Every structure is written in C-alpha cells, then in structure tokens.
XYZ file of C-alpha atoms in Angstrom:
598
model
C 22.020 -19.540 -9.971
C 19.687 -17.296 -7.740
C 20.460 -17.287 -4.394
C 17.260 -15.338 -2.600
C 15.627 -18.537 -1.711
C 18.615 -19.757 0.420
C 19.254 -16.540 2.155
C 15.414 -16.138 2.998
C 15.788 -20.022 3.875
C 18.426 -19.017 6.839
C 16.947 -15.612 7.835
C 13.629 -17.352 8.239
C 15.531 -20.247 10.430
C 17.409 -17.713 12.556
C 15.252 -15.191 12.924
C 12.893 -17.521 15.523
C 16.114 -19.356 16.647
C 18.081 -16.295 18.039
C 15.024 -13.320 18.807
C 14.875 -12.027 22.081
C 17.085 -10.434 24.752
C 19.152 -7.393 23.744
C 17.218 -4.415 25.206
C 20.227 -2.307 24.924
C 22.508 -1.140 27.328
C 21.380 0.487 31.145
C 24.022 1.303 33.305
C 25.014 -1.926 34.919
C 23.261 -2.097 38.881
C 25.941 -2.830 41.932
C 26.641 -6.659 42.622
C 27.690 -7.819 45.753
C 31.541 -8.409 45.611
C 30.722 -11.988 47.379
C 28.896 -13.261 44.251
C 30.689 -15.263 41.763
C 30.288 -15.673 37.818
C 28.369 -18.643 38.234
C 26.085 -16.914 40.409
C 25.721 -13.660 38.531
C 24.842 -16.656 35.490
C 22.236 -17.908 37.060
C 20.545 -14.797 38.767
C 21.012 -13.534 34.547
C 18.930 -17.355 33.661
C 16.214 -16.041 36.006
C 15.902 -12.660 35.326
C 15.246 -13.970 31.757
C 13.261 -17.326 32.504
C 10.891 -15.663 35.048
C 10.707 -12.052 34.777
C 11.294 -11.818 31.099
C 13.724 -8.892 31.878
C 16.412 -9.086 29.567
C 17.979 -5.955 30.476
C 18.614 -6.851 33.949
C 19.578 -10.773 32.705
C 21.919 -9.052 30.208
C 23.966 -6.890 32.988
C 24.174 -9.633 35.099
C 25.857 -11.899 32.220
C 28.094 -9.143 31.377
C 29.256 -8.703 34.785
C 30.044 -12.252 35.003
C 32.408 -12.167 32.217
C 34.182 -8.859 33.505
C 34.497 -10.763 36.690
C 35.927 -14.206 35.025
C 37.039 -13.386 31.203
C 36.721 -17.163 30.747
C 33.533 -18.097 32.050
C 31.754 -19.607 28.279
C 28.127 -20.086 29.316
C 27.345 -15.938 29.774
C 29.178 -15.185 26.594
C 26.958 -17.950 25.027
C 23.619 -16.032 26.918
C 25.451 -12.538 25.646
C 25.340 -13.937 22.190
C 22.171 -15.357 21.725
C 20.519 -11.854 23.471
C 22.512 -9.809 20.920
C 21.820 -11.959 17.404
C 18.820 -9.865 16.553
C 19.597 -6.399 16.950
C 23.688 -6.397 17.311
C 24.455 -9.582 14.853
C 28.282 -8.577 14.686
C 28.629 -8.063 18.045
C 26.695 -11.456 18.640
C 29.719 -13.390 16.165
C 32.405 -11.914 18.805
C 31.009 -13.640 21.737
C 29.751 -16.418 20.479
C 33.204 -17.171 18.912
C 34.678 -16.115 22.326
C 32.004 -18.741 23.522
C 33.142 -21.982 21.247
C 36.946 -20.966 21.831
C 36.771 -21.405 25.521
C 34.945 -24.788 24.884
C 35.603 -26.069 21.398
C 33.926 -29.340 22.512
C 30.499 -27.990 23.433
C 27.766 -28.460 20.917
C 25.749 -25.676 21.668
C 28.497 -22.967 21.347
C 29.452 -24.283 18.134
C 25.850 -24.508 16.523
C 25.650 -20.544 18.272
C 28.852 -19.520 16.764
C 27.658 -20.749 12.706
C 24.040 -19.062 13.587
C 25.141 -15.713 14.457
C 27.420 -15.778 11.408
C 24.420 -16.609 9.501
C 22.327 -14.003 11.397
C 25.150 -11.706 10.272
C 25.321 -12.915 6.582
C 28.989 -13.873 6.760
C 28.069 -16.637 5.061
C 31.802 -17.730 3.655
C 32.812 -17.761 7.649
C 29.571 -19.956 8.450
C 30.558 -21.837 6.031
C 33.936 -23.401 7.414
C 32.159 -23.383 10.892
C 29.298 -25.775 9.500
C 31.776 -28.063 7.770
C 33.544 -28.511 10.903
C 29.996 -29.236 13.127
C 28.779 -31.432 10.305
C 32.006 -33.721 10.881
C 31.673 -32.913 15.257
C 28.079 -33.596 15.096
C 26.732 -35.946 12.619
C 24.195 -37.165 13.948
C 22.289 -33.826 13.248
C 20.664 -33.717 10.054
C 20.385 -29.965 10.284
C 23.525 -29.632 9.911
C 23.875 -30.944 6.401
C 20.986 -28.851 5.533
C 22.287 -25.812 6.620
C 25.703 -26.735 4.861
C 24.295 -27.363 1.868
C 21.958 -24.176 1.949
C 25.108 -22.383 2.394
C 27.304 -23.833 -0.249
C 24.451 -22.875 -2.783
C 24.446 -19.107 -1.388
C 28.529 -19.404 -2.050
C 27.755 -20.232 -5.356
C 28.710 -24.367 -4.970
C 25.803 -25.956 -6.023
C 27.328 -29.057 -6.465
C 28.989 -29.446 -3.448
C 25.551 -28.914 -1.887
C 24.423 -31.766 -3.652
C 27.091 -34.127 -2.336
C 26.043 -33.178 0.890
C 22.886 -33.748 0.389
C 23.950 -37.332 -0.513
C 25.647 -37.514 2.303
C 23.043 -36.753 4.673
C 20.673 -39.188 2.914
C 23.144 -42.290 3.089
C 23.039 -41.202 6.931
C 19.352 -40.676 7.743
C 17.705 -42.039 4.883
C 15.464 -39.720 2.848
C 14.285 -36.840 4.595
C 11.735 -34.782 2.869
C 12.837 -31.468 3.141
C 16.282 -32.507 2.215
C 15.209 -34.233 -0.922
C 13.065 -31.360 -1.764
C 16.162 -29.094 -1.522
C 18.355 -31.861 -3.806
C 15.645 -31.893 -6.393
C 15.540 -28.031 -6.427
C 19.843 -28.192 -7.169
C 19.349 -30.737 -9.834
C 16.832 -28.916 -11.544
C 19.039 -25.681 -10.892
C 22.359 -27.582 -12.602
C 20.406 -28.992 -15.484
C 20.833 -32.794 -14.062
C 17.482 -33.650 -15.434
C 18.269 -37.197 -15.907
C 19.410 -37.445 -12.108
C 16.423 -35.448 -10.993
C 14.097 -37.629 -13.062
C 15.218 -40.727 -11.782
C 15.126 -40.011 -8.008
C 11.666 -38.575 -8.177
C 10.754 -42.111 -9.945
C 12.670 -43.951 -7.352
C 10.681 -42.194 -4.533
C 7.023 -42.102 -6.438
C 7.571 -45.924 -6.870
C 8.992 -46.411 -3.192
C 5.425 -44.118 -1.881
C 2.977 -44.312 -4.334
C 0.119 -43.342 -1.991
C 2.171 -39.939 -1.136
C 0.564 -37.354 -3.854
C 3.501 -34.843 -3.351
C 6.169 -37.481 -4.600
C 3.862 -37.708 -7.898
C 4.070 -33.850 -7.834
C 7.585 -33.604 -7.777
C 8.028 -36.344 -10.618
C 5.410 -33.912 -12.731
C 7.608 -30.867 -12.173
C 10.452 -32.546 -13.312
C 8.406 -33.859 -16.829
C 7.468 -30.055 -17.135
C 10.665 -28.910 -16.342
C 12.439 -31.069 -19.183
C 9.307 -29.839 -21.808
C 7.259 -33.202 -21.274
C 4.098 -32.077 -20.904
C 2.037 -35.344 -21.432
C 4.109 -36.969 -19.052
C 3.888 -34.351 -16.338
C -0.242 -34.225 -16.818
C 0.083 -38.006 -16.180
C 1.814 -37.868 -13.283
C -0.267 -34.826 -11.978
C -3.580 -37.356 -13.262
C -1.636 -40.073 -10.656
C -1.319 -37.210 -7.492
C -4.884 -36.325 -7.865
C -5.883 -40.294 -7.880
C -3.599 -40.419 -4.538
C -5.180 -37.256 -2.893
C -7.562 -34.871 -5.061
C -7.436 -32.271 -2.449
C -3.920 -31.844 -2.081
C -2.650 -28.208 -1.876
C 0.712 -28.622 -3.011
C -0.267 -30.495 -5.921
C -2.735 -28.254 -6.841
C -0.858 -24.783 -6.410
C 2.144 -26.912 -8.459
C -0.808 -27.645 -11.240
C -2.174 -23.587 -11.074
C 1.521 -22.905 -11.694
C 1.590 -25.484 -14.795
C -0.927 -24.194 -16.600
C 0.531 -20.401 -16.056
C 3.502 -21.246 -17.584
C 1.807 -22.989 -20.640
C -0.474 -19.819 -20.849
C -3.601 -21.915 -20.258
C -5.430 -19.527 -18.100
C -8.965 -21.103 -18.344
C -7.535 -24.406 -16.766
C -5.576 -22.750 -14.566
C -8.643 -20.549 -13.442
C -10.337 -24.022 -12.787
C -7.468 -25.288 -10.520
C -7.533 -22.234 -8.721
C -11.239 -22.653 -8.253
C -10.567 -25.867 -6.340
C -8.325 -23.943 -4.118
C -10.632 -21.589 -3.411
C -12.783 -24.535 -1.762
C -9.782 -25.954 0.414
C -10.195 -25.010 4.242
C -6.176 -25.923 4.386
C -5.644 -22.693 2.002
C -4.778 -19.863 3.936
C -7.263 -16.583 3.679
C -4.456 -14.363 3.248
C -2.987 -16.386 0.415
C -6.493 -16.797 -1.325
C -6.772 -13.292 -1.004
C -2.894 -12.348 -2.591
C -4.055 -14.627 -5.076
C -7.003 -13.207 -6.430
C -5.597 -9.589 -6.391
C -2.623 -10.807 -8.679
C -5.141 -12.580 -10.861
C -7.230 -9.638 -11.068
C -4.119 -6.895 -11.430
C -4.074 -6.979 -15.079
C -7.235 -5.264 -16.316
C -6.782 -7.188 -19.788
C -6.587 -10.666 -17.832
C -9.793 -9.585 -15.941
C -12.056 -8.562 -18.856
C -10.970 -11.721 -20.705
C -11.932 -13.826 -17.526
C -14.222 -12.042 -16.093
C -16.970 -15.209 -15.612
C -14.367 -17.588 -13.969
C -12.764 -14.587 -11.286
C -16.478 -13.818 -10.635
C -16.820 -17.248 -9.871
C -13.568 -17.567 -7.628
C -14.653 -13.828 -5.929
C -18.308 -15.467 -5.094
C -16.874 -18.600 -3.850
C -14.811 -16.006 -1.022
C -18.048 -14.505 -0.279
C -19.972 -17.570 0.186
C -17.331 -19.118 2.143
C -16.391 -16.065 4.732
C -19.078 -13.805 4.166
C -18.258 -11.930 7.393
C -14.493 -11.497 6.900
C -13.859 -8.134 6.172
C -11.037 -8.436 4.020
C -13.428 -10.472 1.415
C -15.935 -7.992 1.614
C -13.857 -5.341 0.353
C -12.798 -7.889 -2.481
C -15.900 -8.948 -3.111
C -17.386 -5.273 -3.310
C -14.484 -3.722 -5.378
C -14.916 -6.890 -8.014
C -18.360 -5.580 -8.187
C -17.473 -1.997 -8.862
C -15.056 -3.018 -11.315
C -17.636 -5.042 -13.302
C -20.289 -1.620 -13.102
C -22.464 -3.647 -10.369
C -22.349 -0.202 -8.356
C -25.837 -0.947 -6.757
C -24.567 -4.410 -5.749
C -21.626 -3.044 -4.310
C -23.843 -0.806 -2.039
C -26.630 -3.265 -0.949
C -23.583 -5.308 0.016
C -21.921 -2.540 2.152
C -25.527 -1.745 3.216
C -26.195 -4.724 5.171
C -22.508 -4.648 6.631
C -23.326 -1.682 8.256
C -25.992 -3.744 10.678
C -22.692 -5.875 11.854
C -21.929 -6.019 15.304
C -19.580 -4.918 16.475
C -20.139 -1.903 13.677
C -17.474 -1.375 11.427
C -16.781 2.267 10.317
C -15.429 1.775 7.399
C -18.752 -0.059 5.977
C -20.400 3.185 6.473
C -17.532 5.109 5.091
C -18.191 3.008 1.942
C -21.971 3.548 1.925
C -21.696 7.469 2.057
C -19.075 7.460 -0.701
C -21.113 5.268 -3.151
C -24.371 7.176 -2.261
C -22.730 10.681 -2.617
C -21.393 9.771 -6.041
C -24.898 8.524 -7.193
C -26.063 12.070 -5.963
C -28.579 10.424 -3.385
C -28.285 13.182 -0.719
C -31.117 11.747 1.075
C -29.405 8.538 2.040
C -25.738 10.269 2.928
C -27.661 11.991 5.192
C -29.301 9.172 6.904
C -25.824 7.103 7.097
C -23.895 9.920 8.011
C -26.535 10.664 10.755
C -25.669 6.802 12.050
C -22.427 6.827 11.638
C -22.424 9.898 13.805
C -23.878 7.876 16.608
C -22.018 5.090 16.583
C -18.545 6.607 15.805
C -18.595 10.419 17.265
C -15.149 10.685 17.015
C -14.606 9.793 13.731
C -13.291 13.196 12.113
C -14.566 11.969 8.289
C -17.888 11.381 9.379
C -18.233 14.929 10.224
C -16.884 16.104 7.036
C -18.988 14.443 5.570
C -21.793 15.808 7.542
C -20.327 19.431 6.138
C -20.717 18.380 2.716
C -24.366 17.034 3.020
C -24.886 20.589 4.617
C -23.117 22.111 1.830
C -25.420 20.095 -0.650
C -28.770 21.284 0.998
C -26.793 25.000 0.641
C -27.281 25.158 4.574
C -23.825 26.729 4.732
C -23.638 27.821 8.727
C -24.165 24.182 9.237
C -22.004 23.323 6.947
C -19.425 25.392 8.398
C -20.389 24.123 11.747
C -19.733 20.738 10.812
C -15.854 21.009 9.406
C -15.509 23.116 12.420
C -16.450 20.412 14.740
C -14.237 18.011 12.877
C -11.404 19.721 13.583
C -11.058 18.690 17.651
C -11.073 14.850 16.259
C -8.320 15.787 13.266
C -5.149 13.229 13.299
C -2.787 15.421 11.737
C -2.037 19.045 10.638
C -2.331 17.935 6.751
C -6.334 16.930 7.582
C -6.449 20.431 9.934
C -5.350 22.226 6.635
C -7.809 20.514 4.173
C -10.956 21.140 6.898
C -9.851 24.999 7.237
C -9.841 24.884 3.384
C -13.260 23.347 3.357
C -14.031 26.092 5.466
C -12.778 28.708 3.262
C -14.792 27.061 0.362
C -18.426 27.670 2.109
C -17.357 31.332 3.023
C -16.892 32.151 -0.507
C -19.758 30.251 -1.810
C -21.982 32.406 0.673
C -20.423 35.347 -0.701
C -21.037 34.196 -4.483
C -24.352 33.615 -3.198
C -25.223 36.342 -1.639
C -23.548 38.709 -4.582
C -25.978 37.319 -7.083
C -29.196 38.244 -5.329
C -31.271 41.214 -6.730
C -32.452 42.905 -3.646
C -33.704 46.458 -5.245
C -32.661 49.771 -3.679
C -29.613 51.262 -2.727
C -29.751 50.387 0.671
C -30.001 46.746 -0.250
C -27.011 46.930 -2.669
C -24.892 48.325 0.395
C -25.997 45.394 2.596
C -25.244 43.064 0.032
C -22.042 44.539 -0.798
C -20.935 44.591 2.977
C -22.122 40.961 3.376
C -19.737 40.229 0.506
C -16.916 41.527 1.598
C -17.507 40.298 5.216
C -17.786 36.801 3.676
C -14.356 36.944 1.515
C -12.536 38.290 4.390
C -13.334 35.226 6.447
C -12.848 33.266 3.606
C -9.211 34.502 3.333
C -8.907 34.063 7.100
C -9.699 30.311 6.682
C -7.491 30.074 4.129
C -4.426 31.801 6.590
C -5.444 28.985 9.093
C -4.928 26.126 6.594
C -1.566 27.086 5.205
C -0.295 27.463 9.086
C -1.025 24.039 8.935
C 0.158 23.048 5.474
C 2.129 25.940 3.480
C 1.859 23.623 0.474
C -2.034 22.669 0.657
C -2.005 23.307 -3.271
C -5.721 23.323 -3.786
C -5.913 26.039 -1.106
C -3.631 27.736 -2.348
C -4.568 27.678 -5.935
C -8.295 28.821 -4.614
C -6.856 31.929 -2.784
C -4.835 33.053 -5.500
C -7.841 32.403 -7.792
C -10.187 34.700 -5.809
C -7.478 37.294 -5.226
C -6.850 37.753 -8.594
C -10.897 38.018 -9.514
C -10.901 40.974 -7.137
C -8.078 42.062 -7.991
C -5.888 42.570 -4.858
C -2.225 40.957 -4.131
C -1.750 40.251 -7.725
C 2.103 39.324 -6.561
C 1.075 37.623 -3.827
C -1.740 35.497 -5.893
C 0.840 34.602 -8.321
C 3.387 33.317 -6.054
C 0.381 31.199 -4.417
C -0.510 29.743 -7.789
C 3.227 29.088 -9.036
C 3.828 27.049 -5.454
C 0.375 25.153 -6.279
C 1.745 24.488 -9.727
C 5.188 22.947 -8.866
C 3.421 20.825 -6.806
C 1.340 19.625 -9.346
C 2.790 20.361 -12.633
C 0.419 18.721 -14.532
C -3.188 19.897 -12.953
C -4.793 22.059 -15.705
C -6.839 23.551 -12.855
C -3.927 25.133 -11.177
C -2.393 26.204 -14.581
C -5.287 28.129 -15.529
C -5.173 29.829 -12.397
C -1.582 30.568 -12.774
C -2.429 31.860 -16.727
C -5.615 34.018 -14.940
C -3.252 35.917 -12.237
C -0.666 36.583 -15.027
C -3.315 37.939 -17.582
C -5.101 40.292 -14.390
C -1.336 41.468 -14.210
C -1.152 42.574 -17.919
C 1.344 39.611 -18.573
C -0.989 38.335 -21.457
C 1.634 36.531 -23.528
C 3.049 34.271 -20.449
C -0.860 33.925 -19.596
C -1.530 32.379 -23.341
C 1.545 30.350 -23.557
C 0.606 28.615 -19.684
C -3.206 28.591 -20.722
C -2.705 26.580 -24.045
C -0.567 23.938 -21.770
C -3.898 23.834 -19.362
C -6.356 23.345 -22.171
C -3.439 20.233 -23.474
C -3.811 18.818 -20.468
C -7.838 19.543 -19.815
C -8.930 16.061 -20.830
C -12.344 16.783 -19.953
C -12.353 20.179 -21.780
C -13.795 22.802 -19.146
C -15.716 25.073 -19.906
C -14.514 27.502 -17.254
C -10.751 26.837 -19.047
C -11.883 27.699 -22.417
C -13.736 31.112 -21.508
C -10.327 31.999 -19.886
C -8.522 30.861 -23.013
C -11.056 33.130 -25.369
C -10.885 36.186 -22.615
C -6.883 35.995 -23.415
C -6.955 35.776 -26.765
C -9.518 38.513 -26.952
C -7.058 40.833 -24.785
C -4.325 40.002 -27.189
C -6.467 40.814 -29.981
C -7.485 37.528 -31.701
C -11.059 37.809 -31.622
C -11.247 35.072 -33.984
C -10.055 32.100 -31.956
C -11.403 34.280 -29.018
C -14.798 33.622 -30.599
C -14.232 29.819 -31.527
C -13.243 28.618 -27.583
C -16.265 30.648 -26.360
C -18.221 28.512 -28.499
C -16.640 25.508 -27.256
C -17.484 26.403 -23.946
C -21.174 27.517 -24.701
C -21.260 23.747 -25.989
C -19.909 22.225 -22.543
C -22.518 24.021 -21.072
C -21.043 27.122 -20.128
C -23.660 30.267 -19.128
C -25.188 31.251 -22.269
C -25.920 35.209 -20.834
C -21.928 35.506 -20.372
C -21.146 33.754 -23.404
C -23.698 36.112 -25.560
C -22.133 39.127 -23.856
C -18.681 38.564 -24.575
C -19.534 38.120 -28.320
C -21.216 41.267 -28.258
C -18.508 42.848 -26.605
C -15.927 41.586 -29.103
C -17.729 42.967 -32.009
C -17.379 46.551 -30.690
C -14.221 48.499 -32.499
C -11.141 48.397 -30.161
C -10.234 52.021 -29.119
C -6.991 51.325 -31.548
C -8.857 51.183 -34.170
C -11.324 53.894 -33.522
C -8.618 56.478 -33.213
C-alpha cells in the first residue's frame, strides 16, 4: 500500500502547527537571581508574542527549566520552538513536559505532534492511541490515529478507527473521504459502494457525494454506472471543480483524450481553479509532442482560454507565446511580446524575447530599435548591453561592438558570464584580424601595415581569451577557439592541443570541438590520430558543416588518400564552401607528390 499520501498529510498539518521559533542558541543573557521560573516563563511568552524575539524567548525558557527542572510549561514552549529545526530534540522536550503533567492534553498532543514531525510514527501511534482515550471528543485525534495506522501498514485498524469516529461524531467529510480511500485500497468495494450510496441518498444535492460514488463505480470497472453518477453530480452542480477534476481523470484513464480535454476546457473557465493549477495542467498535457500534435486544436482552445481570461498575467503570456512558437506561429508570438513591451511597469523579459526572435529572423533594424529601448528602461541589465554588442557586430561596427561588450562587464552577475563576455570580445578582435587580412592594399607598405594590424588584433584576441579563462578556466568555447587560432598561425601547438582536449572533455560529442582537436593534431604532424578524431566529428555532425568536410579532406590528402579527399572537398562545395578554395585544393592534388617525382 502506498504511504506517501498519509505522510504528506501529516507533514502538511504539523508544518503549520509547529512552525516558528528556534533561531539558534545564543549565549544566554544574565538573569537576576530574584526571578522565579514562572517570571522567566512569562517573560519568554512576552518576547515571543509581542516582540517576535524567539532567541530571547528561548533563553528565558531555558533559564526557567535550569532553575526548576520540573517546570513543565517552559519545556512545552521549548519543544514547540524546536520542532521545525530540531525534531528529535523537540521530542525529548515534549516528552519531559508530558511526563511532568500527564493530565495536560496540550502537552499530550504536542508530544504526539513532535513524534510525527520527527517521523517516529511507531511511537506516535502509541501516543495517539492514548490520546483518543484521554481526549475522545476531538475528531482530529481519530483522524491522525487512522493516518498513523495506514502509515504503519495497518489499513484495517485505520478503517476501524474511522468507523469509531463516525459513531461518535457522525459523518465528517474529511474522515469519510479517508475511510472510502482505505476501503478501495483494501479492495472492499462492496462496503465502499454501500457507504457512498447511503451518503449520496442522504444528501443528493451535494455534487461531491455523487462524484465519490462515480469514482467507486469506475474503480470497479462499471463505467456506465460511473457516467450516470457523474451526470447526477453535474445536475446538482455543473461547476463543481472536484467533480470536473474527477471526470477528467476518469476520461484520462480510459484514454478518451478528446472527452478529457473537453472537461479541462470547463475547468479552465472556472475562477475557483487556481491559475497555478491551470498552468501546471496545460504544461503536463503538452509535455508529449505526439499528444500535442494529435490534439492541437483542443489544446489551442485551452491556451486561448487562458490568454483571454488572464491577458496581463506574465506566466500566461509566456505559456501562450510558447504555444504559438511550438505551433509554428512565430510572427504571432512576436506580435504578442511586442504588445507586452508597452506594459507599465515594463517587463525586461518581454524585450529579451522580442530581441531573440527578431535576431533569429535576421531583422537587424528591429533588433537595434528594441535593444535601444531596453537599454533606456533597464540600463543595468547586462544581457541588453550584450545584445547591443551583437547588433554592432552584425553591422560590422567592431569597435562599437567591443565597447558595448566591455560596458556589460560592469553589470555581469557572475564570473561565468564575465568569462563569456571576454570570449565575445576576443572573437571580435579575431574578426577584425580576418577582415584586415582579406583587404587588398597595393604596395609593400600597405601589406606591411596590414600585417602589423593583423598581428596587433590577434594579440588583443589572445589577451581577451586569457582574461576569459581567468574567470572560467573551463570555458569550452573559448578553449576551442583559442586552440584553433593558435593552430592556424601555427604557434604554441602543445598549448593548443591541451586546450582542445579540455574543450572536448567538457563537451565530448561536440563535432566542432572534435574538429579543432583533430586539426591541431594534423598541424603537429600526428595525422593518423587526427583522422580517427575527424571521422568521429563527421559522424556526429548532423548539419554536415562544409568546414568539417574540408578539414577531413585535407587530412585525407595529407595521408595520400587523394580520391577520398576529393570526395569530401566536393561535398563541402555542394554545402556552400568557397569555390575558389576548393578549386585550389583540387588543383594542388593533381600535382605529383614529391615521393613520386623521386
């Protein structure tokens, strides 16, 4: 039998009953010798009730029992204050209070509660047996005793306890529901059915009585009777949330998902159902993509119901936008986010979503506009300064991009982000070096100036990467780029290989990182090793990146496998690699190798 429900029930009850107090044990203050334990107890109550100073109150109670080890009220207060943070200590204190005054029901109840809080259910069971005898007028004692019997694997004793409670107090909905659940768990369907029929007949106007009867019929496999009972429940109250939830579960277990979603639609129209529950239910329903596809129109109706009822609730806006994106309606999601950027007060996340989507759609002008607005509203948010850097990079305004990235460092929340930002700055310096190297400046002076500029930019690139790795020595992207650029020069190849190996260790199945490692090995002359790793990179690269295909071709050519090298070069050409570079490789491959000339 599952016991989690009972455990959660008990813990939920006593989390509130025993909360408060117990903020540690500071050094006890000095108390005048003239104060009695009673005076100290009263002072402690005052600190608790008036000043909410639990530490001072605890010191007073501790001093009271130090002066009089038989002063039960102080033990009681100490136990109540310790229950949440030190349950075993609370048990010892509560036991002491109870044993000092066994006739005090407050002490007796607290003793049982602390045992439950400490998860000492066997001991608590014995205490609550005594409590039901000593305080037979409190139905809660019977409820807890039944829950403890269930927790200890004695469901029949729990049922007997609830029967006794019903004889004493009449029907109490909470106890009746617990008894019905236990009867079903022990497969006493007939008894559960008779109880439910009697209750429904006595109070036919209560929808939940018919719902309970429907659930019993359903558990017995009598679906037609269950549906009839649900119909009677809805006739009594067509908007009862408990009945709707139960019917939704009924359809779910029968795999009648269209009927289930129709019931959920009615639930979403209820104000009684908390928004958190609606959002959680929608997320569970859409977690399975195949279910999402099969029931798209009904799920879309649910999402639309939420956005109509809660148009300004951020969680609903996010849910509806995610639904639109999953449905392929990216423009509609973008329009929704753009509308919300006009909210007062403004919400930074909406700007972030607009910037991300517009960047994905490659609309730099719109990205620029929303980045500028976001920076006006949220000047201390580092992500918008980083987005500003992306905008400037796209426009090839590299100095402005570096300035934007650098300004975001003052607002970066952690070292991981600072490392990433310095990595971006290094990438920009490398891009400047690439574009400078590609310029066709005539004359030797122009070439020398260009060469000096390229070397300067690459020094700045490496300096930025070094700064990045000081913040995060395992930043895989920076390690990968750093290693690759060093291999291109080539320089510090041993260091480049160490970096590439660290990058692949952090992300073992990343084809780009494997490509860099293979390329460094190739530049070091360890071409056979490079081929093994490059083969793995090609196998993992689902996008068939032309750069990886070219590198594999170059490695194969170095190993004398010209036919296969040309095959991969031609594949790279088909994927969009620079045609002139491929033609140059094919031409070089046609030339006789030095070994053949000899």
